Amino acid sequence: MASIFTPAQRAAYERDGYVIVRGLFDPTETDILREAIERDPQIAAHFYDRRDAEGKATKMALWNHPGDSVYGLAARSARVVDTVEEMIGGEVYHYHSKLTAKEPYEGGAWEWHQDYGYWYHNGCLAPDMASVMVALDKATKANGCLQVLRGSHKAGRVEHGVLPGDQVGANAERVEWMLKRYERVHVELDPGDALFFHCNVMHRSDQNRSADRRWTVLFCYNAAANDPFVPHHHPGYTKLDKVSDDAIKAAGVKFATGDAAAFRDRSFRPPGLAAAKTTA
């Protein structure tokens, strides 16, 4: 199967650094994914909190290898992997996946950052990396949907540092200038919609101030040729076995089995990061 991007979407990705794909997973597939993630004992056993500067927490679970769970099959599905391979320009492997769960009135904010801002410190030499964020719930401004700066991937990697709380964020002075130059877009999604985005896109999200939860799952990929030069908490190149797009419905609500070692019990900060400059 080829990339699902149309020529217009491909051009938009090059220009903007991201593409929103509506209905990447249909309602039946989305229901299966949501139920599996909600009920899987492995995910429940590996939840941890990432707190913002005000102490509000986003619940997270992270796993390094996709495995044969139904959400692992989604990360390996041809429609996703073939599209990411077109974005990056060659073979990719699964770098990690994660669930971000913002509970009603409690879910924390994420400060401005680029994923490559810290993946760089993991020994990934080039920004040949991308993520696919899939909405399991409706994502709105009220419940803390993702915000992106359109075209900000063209600015290159910004220095990052450790922020108050549990997060790593981008240099505030650079962010202030980027906010003047690049349009801020709130990525509002329906369940099953997805955001495909470059690892240098600057993004953040607000706290969930609504009665509606906001759960999203992110599949992150690295180019096979960009194998990290230092061992760290995410995997080096591991061949990714793609599956057909009917694999999700064929599997049904399938949990992770024998994959306990793939889950992480906490987040890891890359070594050598100093405190971030938090004022411009």
XYZ file of N, CA and C in Angstrom:
840
model
N 0.836 -1.200 0.000
C 0.000 0.000 0.000
C 0.870 1.249 0.000
N 0.446 2.273 -0.692
C 1.186 3.528 -0.754
C 0.696 4.478 0.337
N 1.397 5.591 0.467
C 0.992 6.645 1.387
C -0.455 7.055 1.140
N -1.143 7.415 2.213
C -2.530 7.882 2.075
C -2.589 9.371 1.747
N -1.460 10.074 1.788
C -1.471 11.495 1.494
C -1.816 11.745 0.027
N -2.680 12.708 -0.200
C -2.894 13.218 -1.548
C -1.724 14.134 -1.903
N -1.564 14.482 -3.167
C -0.510 15.446 -3.505
C -0.635 16.754 -2.727
N -1.874 17.212 -2.502
C -2.068 18.451 -1.736
C -1.626 18.275 -0.285
N -1.904 17.124 0.313
C -1.476 16.877 1.686
C 0.034 16.760 1.776
N 0.642 16.140 0.773
C 2.107 16.046 0.763
C 2.729 17.435 0.717
N 2.164 18.302 -0.119
C 2.670 19.672 -0.207
C 2.439 20.415 1.107
N 1.294 20.157 1.747
C 1.002 20.802 3.029
C 1.977 20.358 4.102
N 2.359 19.072 4.072
C 3.320 18.589 5.059
C 4.655 19.299 4.893
N 5.118 19.442 3.671
C 6.394 20.125 3.436
C 6.321 21.584 3.877
N 5.178 22.222 3.646
C 5.024 23.647 3.976
C 4.784 23.873 5.469
N 3.893 23.072 6.064
C 3.407 23.329 7.417
C 4.073 22.467 8.482
N 4.600 21.313 8.077
C 5.188 20.398 9.042
C 4.209 19.431 9.653
N 2.972 19.473 9.221
C 1.955 18.559 9.758
C 0.804 18.436 8.779
N 0.034 17.372 8.946
C -1.193 17.156 8.176
C -2.224 16.523 9.106
N -3.429 17.041 9.090
C -4.546 16.425 9.813
C -5.268 15.488 8.847
N -5.416 14.239 9.237
C -6.147 13.260 8.432
C -7.429 12.911 9.186
N -8.537 13.293 8.634
C -9.831 13.005 9.256
C -10.201 11.550 9.016
N -10.668 10.889 10.070
C -11.131 9.511 9.938
C -10.044 8.537 9.538
N -8.831 8.734 10.051
C -7.769 7.760 9.767
C -8.222 6.364 10.172
N -8.854 6.274 11.333
C -9.473 5.030 11.775
C -10.984 5.254 11.842
N -11.727 4.312 11.285
C -13.186 4.483 11.242
C -13.778 4.258 12.629
N -15.078 4.552 12.829
C -15.656 4.446 14.171
C -15.506 3.076 14.814
N -15.636 2.004 14.037
C -15.470 0.661 14.611
C -14.034 0.455 15.082
N -13.073 0.824 14.252
C -11.666 0.683 14.634
C -11.339 1.542 15.855
N -11.865 2.750 15.874
C -11.597 3.645 17.003
C -12.187 3.102 18.291
N -13.384 2.543 18.219
C -13.991 1.930 19.405
C -13.130 0.771 19.917
N -12.604 -0.031 19.001
C -11.743 -1.155 19.387
C -10.476 -0.643 20.072
N -9.839 0.355 19.474
C -8.625 0.909 20.051
C -8.882 1.505 21.424
N -9.963 2.270 21.546
C -10.277 2.909 22.821
C -10.538 1.870 23.906
N -11.329 0.855 23.586
C -11.644 -0.164 24.590
C -10.394 -0.925 25.007
N -9.547 -1.273 24.048
C -8.323 -2.010 24.378
C -7.422 -1.188 25.282
N -7.251 0.086 24.972
C -6.372 0.937 25.764
C -6.961 1.197 27.142
N -8.267 1.337 27.224
C -8.909 1.551 28.527
C -8.809 0.320 29.429
N -8.863 -0.863 28.841
C -8.983 -2.082 29.642
C -7.703 -2.892 29.768
N -6.692 -2.591 28.994
C -5.488 -3.419 28.989
C -4.775 -3.334 30.344
N -4.591 -4.453 31.050
C -3.919 -4.415 32.355
C -2.487 -3.899 32.286
N -1.802 -4.123 31.158
C -0.428 -3.640 31.027
C -0.376 -2.118 31.063
N -1.298 -1.473 30.367
C -1.329 -0.015 30.389
C -1.697 0.476 31.775
N -2.711 -0.113 32.383
C -3.132 0.306 33.721
C -2.000 0.182 34.735
N -1.178 -0.846 34.572
C -0.087 -1.090 35.522
C 1.097 -0.154 35.301
N 1.141 0.540 34.175
C 2.308 1.361 33.858
C 1.975 2.840 33.692
N 0.834 3.266 34.223
C 0.520 4.684 34.213
C 1.496 5.448 35.102
N 1.876 6.641 34.670
C 2.626 7.558 35.525
C 2.158 8.980 35.205
N 2.513 9.924 36.058
C 2.082 11.304 35.900
C 3.214 12.170 35.383
N 2.879 13.110 34.482
C 3.793 14.178 34.105
C 3.126 15.485 34.504
N 3.747 16.211 35.407
C 3.129 17.406 35.985
C 3.630 18.675 35.305
N 2.723 19.652 35.214
C 3.106 20.950 34.684
C 3.582 21.840 35.838
N 3.875 23.092 35.542
C 4.435 23.990 36.549
C 3.466 24.255 37.694
N 2.167 24.072 37.475
C 1.166 24.277 38.518
C 0.828 22.996 39.264
N 1.489 21.897 38.912
C 1.260 20.631 39.597
C 0.144 19.792 39.012
N -0.496 20.268 37.938
C -1.535 19.475 37.280
C -0.880 18.353 36.477
N -1.484 17.184 36.493
C -0.837 16.008 35.904
C -1.575 15.503 34.664
N -0.791 15.128 33.663
C -1.272 14.315 32.553
C -0.850 12.882 32.836
N -1.802 11.962 32.808
C -1.478 10.546 32.982
C -0.899 10.016 31.679
N 0.152 9.202 31.814
C 0.802 8.680 30.626
C 1.138 7.213 30.794
N 1.201 6.526 29.665
C 1.777 5.192 29.588
C 2.609 5.154 28.319
N 3.752 4.479 28.377
C 4.683 4.487 27.253
C 5.221 3.081 27.020
N 5.305 2.684 25.743
C 5.852 1.370 25.413
C 6.758 1.493 24.195
N 7.862 0.743 24.218
C 8.902 0.877 23.203
C 8.658 0.054 21.950
N 8.026 -1.097 22.085
C 7.818 -1.978 20.934
C 6.324 -2.195 20.742
N 5.845 -2.175 19.500
C 4.396 -2.220 19.284
C 3.760 -3.532 19.674
N 4.432 -4.654 19.451
C 3.856 -5.948 19.801
C 2.611 -6.262 18.987
N 1.808 -7.187 19.513
C 0.638 -7.670 18.784
C -0.683 -7.226 19.389
N -0.640 -6.292 20.353
C -1.893 -5.718 20.824
C -2.568 -5.002 19.665
N -3.843 -4.715 19.814
C -4.519 -4.068 18.691
C -3.990 -2.655 18.474
N -3.557 -1.976 19.549
C -2.978 -0.649 19.337
C -1.567 -0.767 18.758
N -0.884 -1.896 19.012
C 0.368 -2.173 18.327
C 0.156 -2.423 16.846
N -0.919 -3.127 16.519
C -1.243 -3.353 15.111
C -1.568 -2.036 14.413
N -2.217 -1.120 15.130
C -2.504 0.193 14.539
C -1.212 0.923 14.196
N -0.223 0.845 15.085
C 1.069 1.497 14.831
C 1.818 0.841 13.690
N 1.518 -0.420 13.413
C 2.184 -1.161 12.346
C 1.369 -1.201 11.062
N 0.196 -0.598 11.066
C -0.700 -0.705 9.912
C -0.114 0.004 8.699
N -0.380 -0.544 7.539
C 0.206 -0.027 6.302
C -0.170 1.427 6.072
N -1.407 1.793 6.378
C -1.839 3.169 6.103
C -1.022 4.184 6.902
N -0.579 3.776 8.098
C 0.230 4.659 8.944
C 1.688 4.606 8.529
N 2.264 3.406 8.478
C 3.703 3.276 8.257
C 4.096 3.745 6.862
N 3.332 3.373 5.845
C 3.670 3.797 4.493
C 3.641 5.319 4.370
N 2.701 5.947 5.064
C 2.611 7.406 5.011
C 3.799 8.055 5.716
N 4.163 7.536 6.886
C 5.323 8.076 7.595
C 6.597 7.861 6.786
N 6.696 6.726 6.115
C 7.885 6.482 5.292
C 7.974 7.472 4.135
N 6.827 7.870 3.577
C 6.871 8.906 2.558
C 7.291 10.240 3.164
N 6.781 10.552 4.365
C 7.146 11.798 5.032
C 8.648 11.884 5.267
N 9.242 10.783 5.733
C 10.647 10.781 6.122
C 11.555 10.465 4.947
N 11.051 9.719 3.991
C 11.830 9.440 2.792
C 12.598 8.136 2.833
N 12.026 7.126 3.496
C 12.685 5.827 3.547
C 12.148 4.986 4.675
N 12.782 3.845 4.882
C 12.327 2.900 5.899
C 12.348 3.531 7.288
N 11.311 3.238 8.076
C 11.248 3.702 9.462
C 11.070 2.503 10.393
N 11.342 2.751 11.662
C 11.021 1.765 12.694
C 10.277 2.460 13.830
N 9.643 1.653 14.656
C 8.848 2.159 15.773
C 9.782 2.598 16.898
N 9.791 3.903 17.167
C 10.670 4.456 18.210
C 10.039 4.296 19.593
N 8.770 4.587 19.709
C 7.972 4.273 20.891
C 6.546 4.761 20.634
N 5.634 4.341 21.486
C 4.259 4.846 21.490
C 3.909 5.285 22.900
N 2.911 6.143 23.001
C 2.495 6.586 24.333
C 1.045 7.022 24.325
N 0.433 6.834 25.467
C -0.917 7.330 25.729
C -0.790 8.584 26.575
N -1.466 9.653 26.177
C -1.574 10.838 27.019
C -3.036 10.998 27.401
N -3.281 11.026 28.697
C -4.656 11.018 29.212
C -4.878 12.242 30.093
N -5.650 13.193 29.584
C -5.994 14.383 30.356
C -7.398 14.190 30.921
N -7.473 14.031 32.224
C -8.756 13.786 32.858
C -9.521 15.097 33.038
N -10.856 15.019 33.156
C -11.664 16.235 33.311
C -11.194 17.107 34.476
N -11.002 18.374 34.219
C -10.626 19.403 35.198
C -9.255 19.183 35.830
N -8.599 18.070 35.529
C -7.343 17.719 36.206
C -6.149 17.644 35.262
N -6.389 17.382 33.991
C -5.278 17.157 33.064
C -4.386 18.369 32.925
N -3.084 18.147 32.990
C -2.126 19.238 32.985
C -1.808 19.772 31.601
N -1.080 20.893 31.588
C -0.625 21.523 30.350
C 0.703 20.919 29.916
N 1.029 21.104 28.646
C 2.361 20.813 28.120
C 2.933 22.107 27.590
N 4.158 22.426 27.981
C 4.783 23.672 27.538
C 5.320 23.508 26.110
N 5.652 24.629 25.491
C 6.149 24.604 24.121
C 7.408 23.739 24.029
N 7.405 22.842 23.070
C 8.561 21.969 22.870
C 8.513 21.375 21.466
N 9.644 20.857 21.045
C 9.752 20.017 19.858
C 10.142 18.622 20.326
N 9.623 17.602 19.679
C 10.027 16.248 20.062
C 11.528 16.037 19.830
N 12.042 16.613 18.749
C 13.469 16.462 18.484
C 14.313 17.281 19.452
N 13.684 18.181 20.192
C 14.412 18.939 21.193
C 15.071 18.051 22.230
N 14.425 16.895 22.521
C 15.067 15.947 23.435
C 15.482 14.654 22.737
N 14.837 14.263 21.646
C 15.301 13.077 20.918
C 16.722 13.283 20.391
N 17.078 14.527 20.069
C 18.449 14.844 19.673
C 19.437 14.400 20.745
N 19.097 14.638 22.004
C 19.978 14.284 23.117
C 20.002 12.777 23.361
N 19.095 12.048 22.729
C 19.122 10.582 22.825
C 20.084 9.957 21.809
N 20.759 10.787 21.029
C 21.717 10.257 20.073
C 21.173 10.089 18.668
N 20.039 10.718 18.370
C 19.492 10.680 17.005
C 20.088 11.861 16.236
N 20.961 11.582 15.305
C 21.738 12.640 14.662
C 20.890 13.576 13.810
N 19.905 13.043 13.116
C 19.133 13.840 12.164
C 17.667 13.907 12.595
N 16.958 14.972 12.210
C 15.535 15.071 12.527
C 14.670 14.282 11.548
N 15.101 13.059 11.254
C 14.352 12.188 10.344
C 13.394 11.341 11.182
N 12.477 12.035 11.844
C 11.587 11.419 12.822
C 10.222 12.092 12.723
N 9.187 11.358 13.081
C 7.839 11.905 12.984
C 6.917 11.142 13.916
N 5.760 11.736 14.176
C 4.770 11.125 15.063
C 3.392 11.183 14.423
N 2.549 10.260 14.860
C 1.148 10.222 14.451
C 0.317 10.207 15.731
N -0.439 11.274 15.956
C -1.281 11.386 17.138
C -2.721 11.065 16.751
N -3.308 10.070 17.406
C -4.670 9.623 17.098
C -5.581 9.976 18.259
N -6.673 10.650 17.970
C -7.637 11.030 19.001
C -8.532 9.840 19.342
N -8.570 9.504 20.619
C -9.520 8.494 21.106
C -10.806 9.146 21.598
N -10.710 10.394 22.010
C -11.853 11.213 22.408
C -11.859 12.466 21.542
N -12.924 13.225 21.611
C -12.961 14.505 20.923
C -11.957 15.442 21.589
N -11.114 16.070 20.792
C -10.107 17.004 21.296
C -10.521 18.416 20.919
N -10.660 19.280 21.923
C -11.139 20.644 21.715
C -10.233 21.620 22.469
N -10.442 22.902 22.217
C -9.711 23.908 22.986
C -10.001 23.769 24.472
N -11.256 23.448 24.808
C -11.655 23.386 26.216
C -10.966 22.260 26.971
N -10.742 21.112 26.322
C -10.132 20.002 27.055
C -8.630 19.839 26.768
N -8.017 20.881 26.205
C -6.562 20.895 26.089
C -6.017 20.238 24.849
N -6.618 20.520 23.684
C -6.118 19.939 22.444
C -4.712 20.453 22.132
N -4.028 19.760 21.252
C -2.690 20.164 20.852
C -2.743 21.486 20.097
N -1.718 22.300 20.300
C -1.504 23.524 19.541
C -0.172 23.388 18.814
N -0.141 23.782 17.546
C 1.090 23.718 16.760
C 1.366 25.077 16.139
N 2.632 25.350 15.861
C 3.016 26.532 15.109
C 3.265 26.107 13.673
N 2.383 26.563 12.794
C 2.426 26.146 11.394
C 3.742 26.578 10.742
N 4.461 25.615 10.181
C 5.709 25.900 9.488
C 6.925 26.000 10.389
N 6.752 25.783 11.689
C 7.863 25.978 12.627
C 8.956 24.935 12.484
N 8.667 23.816 11.805
C 9.722 22.813 11.595
C 10.881 23.366 10.777
N 10.607 24.430 10.009
C 11.653 25.014 9.174
C 12.658 25.820 9.988
N 12.328 26.121 11.239
C 13.242 26.871 12.098
C 14.368 26.000 12.629
N 14.265 24.692 12.467
C 15.283 23.791 12.981
C 15.132 23.540 14.463
N 16.079 22.800 15.006
C 16.003 22.420 16.422
C 16.304 23.623 17.313
N 15.478 23.789 18.330
C 15.651 24.826 19.342
C 16.219 24.176 20.600
N 17.092 24.892 21.308
C 17.618 24.351 22.556
C 16.492 24.142 23.565
N 16.572 23.034 24.304
C 15.582 22.687 25.315
C 16.262 22.514 26.669
N 15.469 22.640 27.711
C 15.984 22.437 29.053
C 14.889 21.977 29.990
N 15.279 21.673 31.218
C 14.349 21.164 32.219
C 13.551 22.331 32.797
N 12.220 22.163 32.805
C 11.315 23.197 33.300
C 10.880 22.891 34.730
N 10.335 23.904 35.438
C 9.697 23.606 36.724
C 8.594 22.577 36.532
N 8.508 21.610 37.433
C 7.590 20.493 37.248
C 8.347 19.310 36.670
N 7.707 18.552 35.777
C 8.303 17.316 35.261
C 8.643 17.379 33.782
N 8.665 18.550 33.184
C 8.730 18.619 31.731
C 10.039 19.201 31.223
N 10.287 18.956 29.936
C 11.382 19.556 29.193
C 10.758 20.491 28.164
N 11.251 21.721 28.085
C 10.648 22.689 27.182
C 11.668 23.486 26.400
N 11.179 24.196 25.396
C 12.033 24.958 24.491
C 12.433 26.291 25.099
N 13.554 26.824 24.642
C 14.037 28.128 25.065
C 12.956 29.182 24.854
N 12.627 29.915 25.917
C 11.483 30.837 25.884
C 11.696 31.985 24.911
N 12.918 32.478 24.782
C 13.167 33.590 23.870
C 12.900 33.179 22.428
N 13.363 31.982 22.065
C 13.099 31.477 20.714
C 11.601 31.295 20.489
N 10.913 30.760 21.489
C 9.472 30.552 21.357
C 8.756 31.876 21.131
N 9.144 32.917 21.863
C 8.491 34.218 21.701
C 8.641 34.734 20.276
N 9.829 34.586 19.694
C 10.023 35.025 18.318
C 9.243 34.149 17.343
N 9.176 32.859 17.626
C 8.430 31.962 16.743
C 6.936 32.267 16.785
N 6.430 32.653 17.948
C 5.012 33.003 18.050
C 4.673 34.236 17.213
N 5.643 35.099 16.997
C 5.417 36.285 16.171
C 5.440 35.942 14.682
N 6.171 34.893 14.346
C 6.370 34.577 12.933
C 5.438 33.498 12.405
N 5.103 32.521 13.252
C 4.345 31.364 12.794
C 2.939 31.361 13.388
N 1.983 30.959 12.577
C 0.581 30.912 13.009
C 0.364 29.790 14.018
N -0.329 30.123 15.116
C -0.706 29.100 16.088
C -2.019 28.449 15.653
N -2.042 27.117 15.594
C -3.222 26.367 15.162
C -3.630 25.415 16.275
N -4.907 25.480 16.672
C -5.449 24.516 17.622
C -5.941 23.292 16.840
N -5.386 22.151 17.177
C -5.682 20.925 16.433
C -6.877 20.235 17.095
N -8.061 20.618 16.659
C -9.285 20.024 17.198
C -9.634 18.793 16.368
N -9.836 17.674 17.039
C -10.016 16.390 16.377
C -11.248 15.678 16.892
N -11.848 14.875 16.031
C -12.874 13.920 16.430
C -12.213 12.567 16.646
N -12.849 11.671 17.398
C -12.266 10.341 17.587
C -11.971 9.671 16.247
N -10.763 9.118 16.128
C -10.333 8.475 14.884
C -9.556 9.378 13.958
N -9.624 10.704 14.178
C -8.802 11.630 13.400
C -7.353 11.532 13.873
N -6.432 11.950 13.003
C -5.013 11.857 13.350
C -4.250 13.072 12.850
N -3.200 13.399 13.576
C -2.249 14.430 13.183
C -0.914 13.759 12.885
N -0.442 13.882 11.651
C 0.893 13.432 11.259
C 1.805 14.657 11.348
N 2.904 14.590 12.116
C 3.707 15.803 12.261
C 5.198 15.515 12.397
N 5.970 16.471 11.897
C 7.436 16.434 11.888
C 7.958 16.643 13.307
N 9.112 16.062 13.603
C 9.648 16.121 14.969
C 10.135 17.498 15.374
N 10.262 18.442 14.421
C 10.687 19.800 14.775
C 9.520 20.789 14.826
N 8.299 20.339 14.684
C 7.147 21.227 14.843
C 7.032 21.630 16.312
N 6.985 22.930 16.565
C 6.814 23.418 17.931
C 5.346 23.233 18.330
N 5.128 22.635 19.511
C 3.751 22.369 19.931
C 3.622 22.400 21.448
N 2.403 22.555 21.903
C 2.072 22.585 23.323
C 0.594 22.226 23.483
N 0.115 22.195 24.730
C -1.324 22.059 24.987
C -1.646 22.667 26.330
N -2.888 23.115 26.485
C -3.359 23.710 27.735
C -3.890 22.640 28.683
N -4.150 23.043 29.907
C -4.804 22.163 30.863
C -6.220 21.833 30.390
N -6.727 20.713 30.850
C -8.118 20.348 30.575
C -9.004 21.047 31.596
N -9.736 22.041 31.148
C -10.608 22.812 32.030
C -12.077 22.456 31.823
N -12.323 21.314 31.218
C -13.685 20.918 30.869
C -14.091 19.647 31.614
N -15.344 19.271 31.419
C -15.865 18.034 32.008
C -15.583 16.823 31.126
N -14.920 17.024 29.996
C -14.667 15.946 29.042
C -13.186 15.549 29.074
N -12.929 14.270 29.196
C -11.538 13.828 29.169
C -10.978 13.979 27.759
N -9.632 13.939 27.658
C -8.984 13.986 26.347
C -7.863 12.961 26.342
N -8.150 11.801 25.745
C -7.163 10.730 25.604
C -6.701 10.683 24.144
N -5.391 10.639 23.958
C -4.825 10.456 22.629
C -3.696 9.438 22.717
N -3.474 8.708 21.627
C -2.349 7.785 21.547
C -1.435 8.267 20.426
N -0.127 8.251 20.708
C 0.857 8.721 19.739
C 1.795 7.591 19.361
N 1.997 7.429 18.053
C 2.949 6.473 17.510
C 4.133 7.279 16.961
N 5.330 6.998 17.461
C 6.512 7.766 17.085
C 7.476 6.883 16.294
N 8.091 7.469 15.260
C 8.911 6.704 14.328
C 10.245 7.400 14.087
N 11.262 6.578 13.833
C 12.587 7.063 13.488
C 13.008 6.409 12.173
N 13.783 7.131 11.379
C 14.316 6.543 10.150
C 15.270 5.411 10.485
N 15.202 4.331 9.737
C 16.112 3.214 9.959
C 17.564 3.665 9.835
N 17.824 4.618 8.952
C 19.186 5.112 8.747
C 19.636 6.080 9.834
N 18.727 6.417 10.739
C 19.016 7.385 11.813
C 19.194 6.676 13.152
N 19.668 5.446 13.103
C 19.854 4.651 14.318
C 20.647 5.457 15.355
N 20.138 5.609 16.578
C 20.852 6.415 17.582
C 22.265 5.894 17.828
N 23.191 6.821 18.065
C 24.582 6.416 18.258
C 24.907 6.110 19.716
N 23.941 6.342 20.631
C 24.129 5.954 22.029
C 22.929 5.128 22.476
N 23.138 4.093 23.277
C 21.995 3.351 23.833
C 21.232 4.242 24.819
N 19.934 4.135 24.806
C 19.124 4.913 25.747
C 17.811 4.183 25.978
N 16.839 4.882 26.549
C 15.619 4.233 27.018
C 14.627 3.919 25.912
N 14.869 4.385 24.682
C 14.069 3.987 23.528
C 14.923 3.090 22.635
N 14.294 2.273 21.813
C 15.072 1.280 21.055
C 15.853 1.863 19.891
N 16.960 1.199 19.585
C 17.626 1.436 18.322
C 16.857 0.741 17.212
N 17.446 0.759 16.031
C 16.738 0.194 14.882
C 16.267 -1.227 15.170
N 14.986 -1.435 14.975
C 14.338 -2.738 15.136
C 13.377 -2.890 13.967
N 13.570 -3.877 13.126
C 12.744 -3.993 11.925
C 11.268 -3.985 12.280
N 10.523 -3.167 11.569
C 9.092 -3.023 11.808
C 8.329 -3.875 10.798
N 7.552 -4.801 11.299
C 6.741 -5.656 10.429
C 5.373 -5.025 10.247
N 5.145 -4.510 9.062
C 3.857 -3.894 8.758
C 2.761 -4.952 8.665
N 1.534 -4.530 8.973
C 0.373 -5.409 8.846
C -0.647 -4.727 7.951
N -1.559 -5.498 7.436
C -2.583 -4.956 6.546
C -3.571 -4.107 7.333
N -4.271 -3.267 6.631
C -5.191 -2.343 7.283
C -6.421 -3.021 7.875
N -6.667 -4.269 7.532
C -7.804 -4.966 8.135
C -7.426 -5.667 9.442
N -6.171 -5.524 9.872
C -5.694 -6.247 11.050
C -6.391 -5.803 12.331
N -6.773 -4.546 12.425
C -7.410 -4.037 13.654
C -8.755 -4.718 13.861
N -9.585 -4.715 12.838
C -10.906 -5.347 12.982
C -10.780 -6.857 13.125
N -9.802 -7.436 12.472
C -9.612 -8.881 12.583
C -9.187 -9.273 13.995
N -8.380 -8.440 14.649
C -7.891 -8.754 15.996
C -8.934 -8.477 17.065
N -9.750 -7.440 16.870
C -10.693 -7.049 17.915
C -9.957 -6.456 19.107
N -10.595 -6.503 20.263
C -10.017 -5.903 21.472
C -8.942 -6.851 22.008
N -7.728 -6.654 21.525
C -6.614 -7.536 21.871
C -5.602 -6.766 22.705
N -5.274 -7.308 23.886
C -4.353 -6.661 24.801
C -2.908 -7.062 24.494
N -1.966 -6.351 25.122
C -0.559 -6.715 25.041
C -0.333 -8.030 25.775
N 0.407 -8.938 25.164
C 0.727 -10.217 25.798
C 2.218 -10.443 25.714
N 2.824 -10.701 26.870
C 4.254 -10.958 26.889
C 5.103 -9.759 26.564
N 4.514 -8.558 26.672
C 5.231 -7.353 26.285
C 5.593 -6.486 27.483
N 5.625 -7.048 28.687
C 5.836 -6.225 29.879
C 7.130 -5.433 29.806
N 8.187 -6.023 29.244
C 9.475 -5.335 29.182
C 9.435 -4.129 28.244
N 8.456 -4.071 27.339
C 8.379 -2.950 26.406
C 7.827 -1.705 27.069
N 7.106 -1.846 28.182
C 6.508 -0.706 28.866
C 7.525 -0.044 29.785
N 7.417 1.278 29.895
C 8.285 2.031 30.788
C 7.466 2.488 31.989
N 8.063 2.446 33.175
C 7.353 2.832 34.389
C 7.409 4.323 34.668
N 8.210 5.031 33.938
C 8.326 6.468 34.143
C 8.948 7.072 32.892
N 8.948 8.393 32.829
C 9.612 9.073 31.726
C 11.088 9.272 32.074
N 11.894 9.511 31.054
C 13.327 9.704 31.235
C 13.733 11.010 30.576
N 14.519 11.805 31.287
C 15.085 13.003 30.687
C 16.439 12.662 30.086
N 16.705 13.146 28.885
C 18.037 12.912 28.324
C 19.106 13.499 29.227
N 20.254 12.870 29.345
C 21.313 13.398 30.201
C 21.870 14.697 29.664
N 22.349 15.528 30.571
C 23.045 16.738 30.161
C 22.158 17.934 29.925
N 20.845 17.840 30.120
C 19.967 18.977 29.929
C 20.023 19.884 31.149
N 20.256 21.167 30.922
C 20.274 22.143 32.000
C 18.870 22.693 32.216
N 18.724 23.528 33.242
C 17.444 24.180 33.466
C 17.150 25.093 32.277
N 15.903 25.091 31.856
C 15.514 25.905 30.701
C 15.414 27.364 31.074
N 15.671 28.222 30.084
C 15.410 29.645 30.246
C 13.916 29.865 30.083
N 13.252 30.288 31.142
C 11.786 30.314 31.134
C 11.212 31.690 30.871
N 12.060 32.726 30.696
C 11.569 34.045 30.340
C 12.312 34.525 29.112
N 11.603 35.275 28.300
C 12.226 35.786 27.070
C 13.081 37.004 27.360
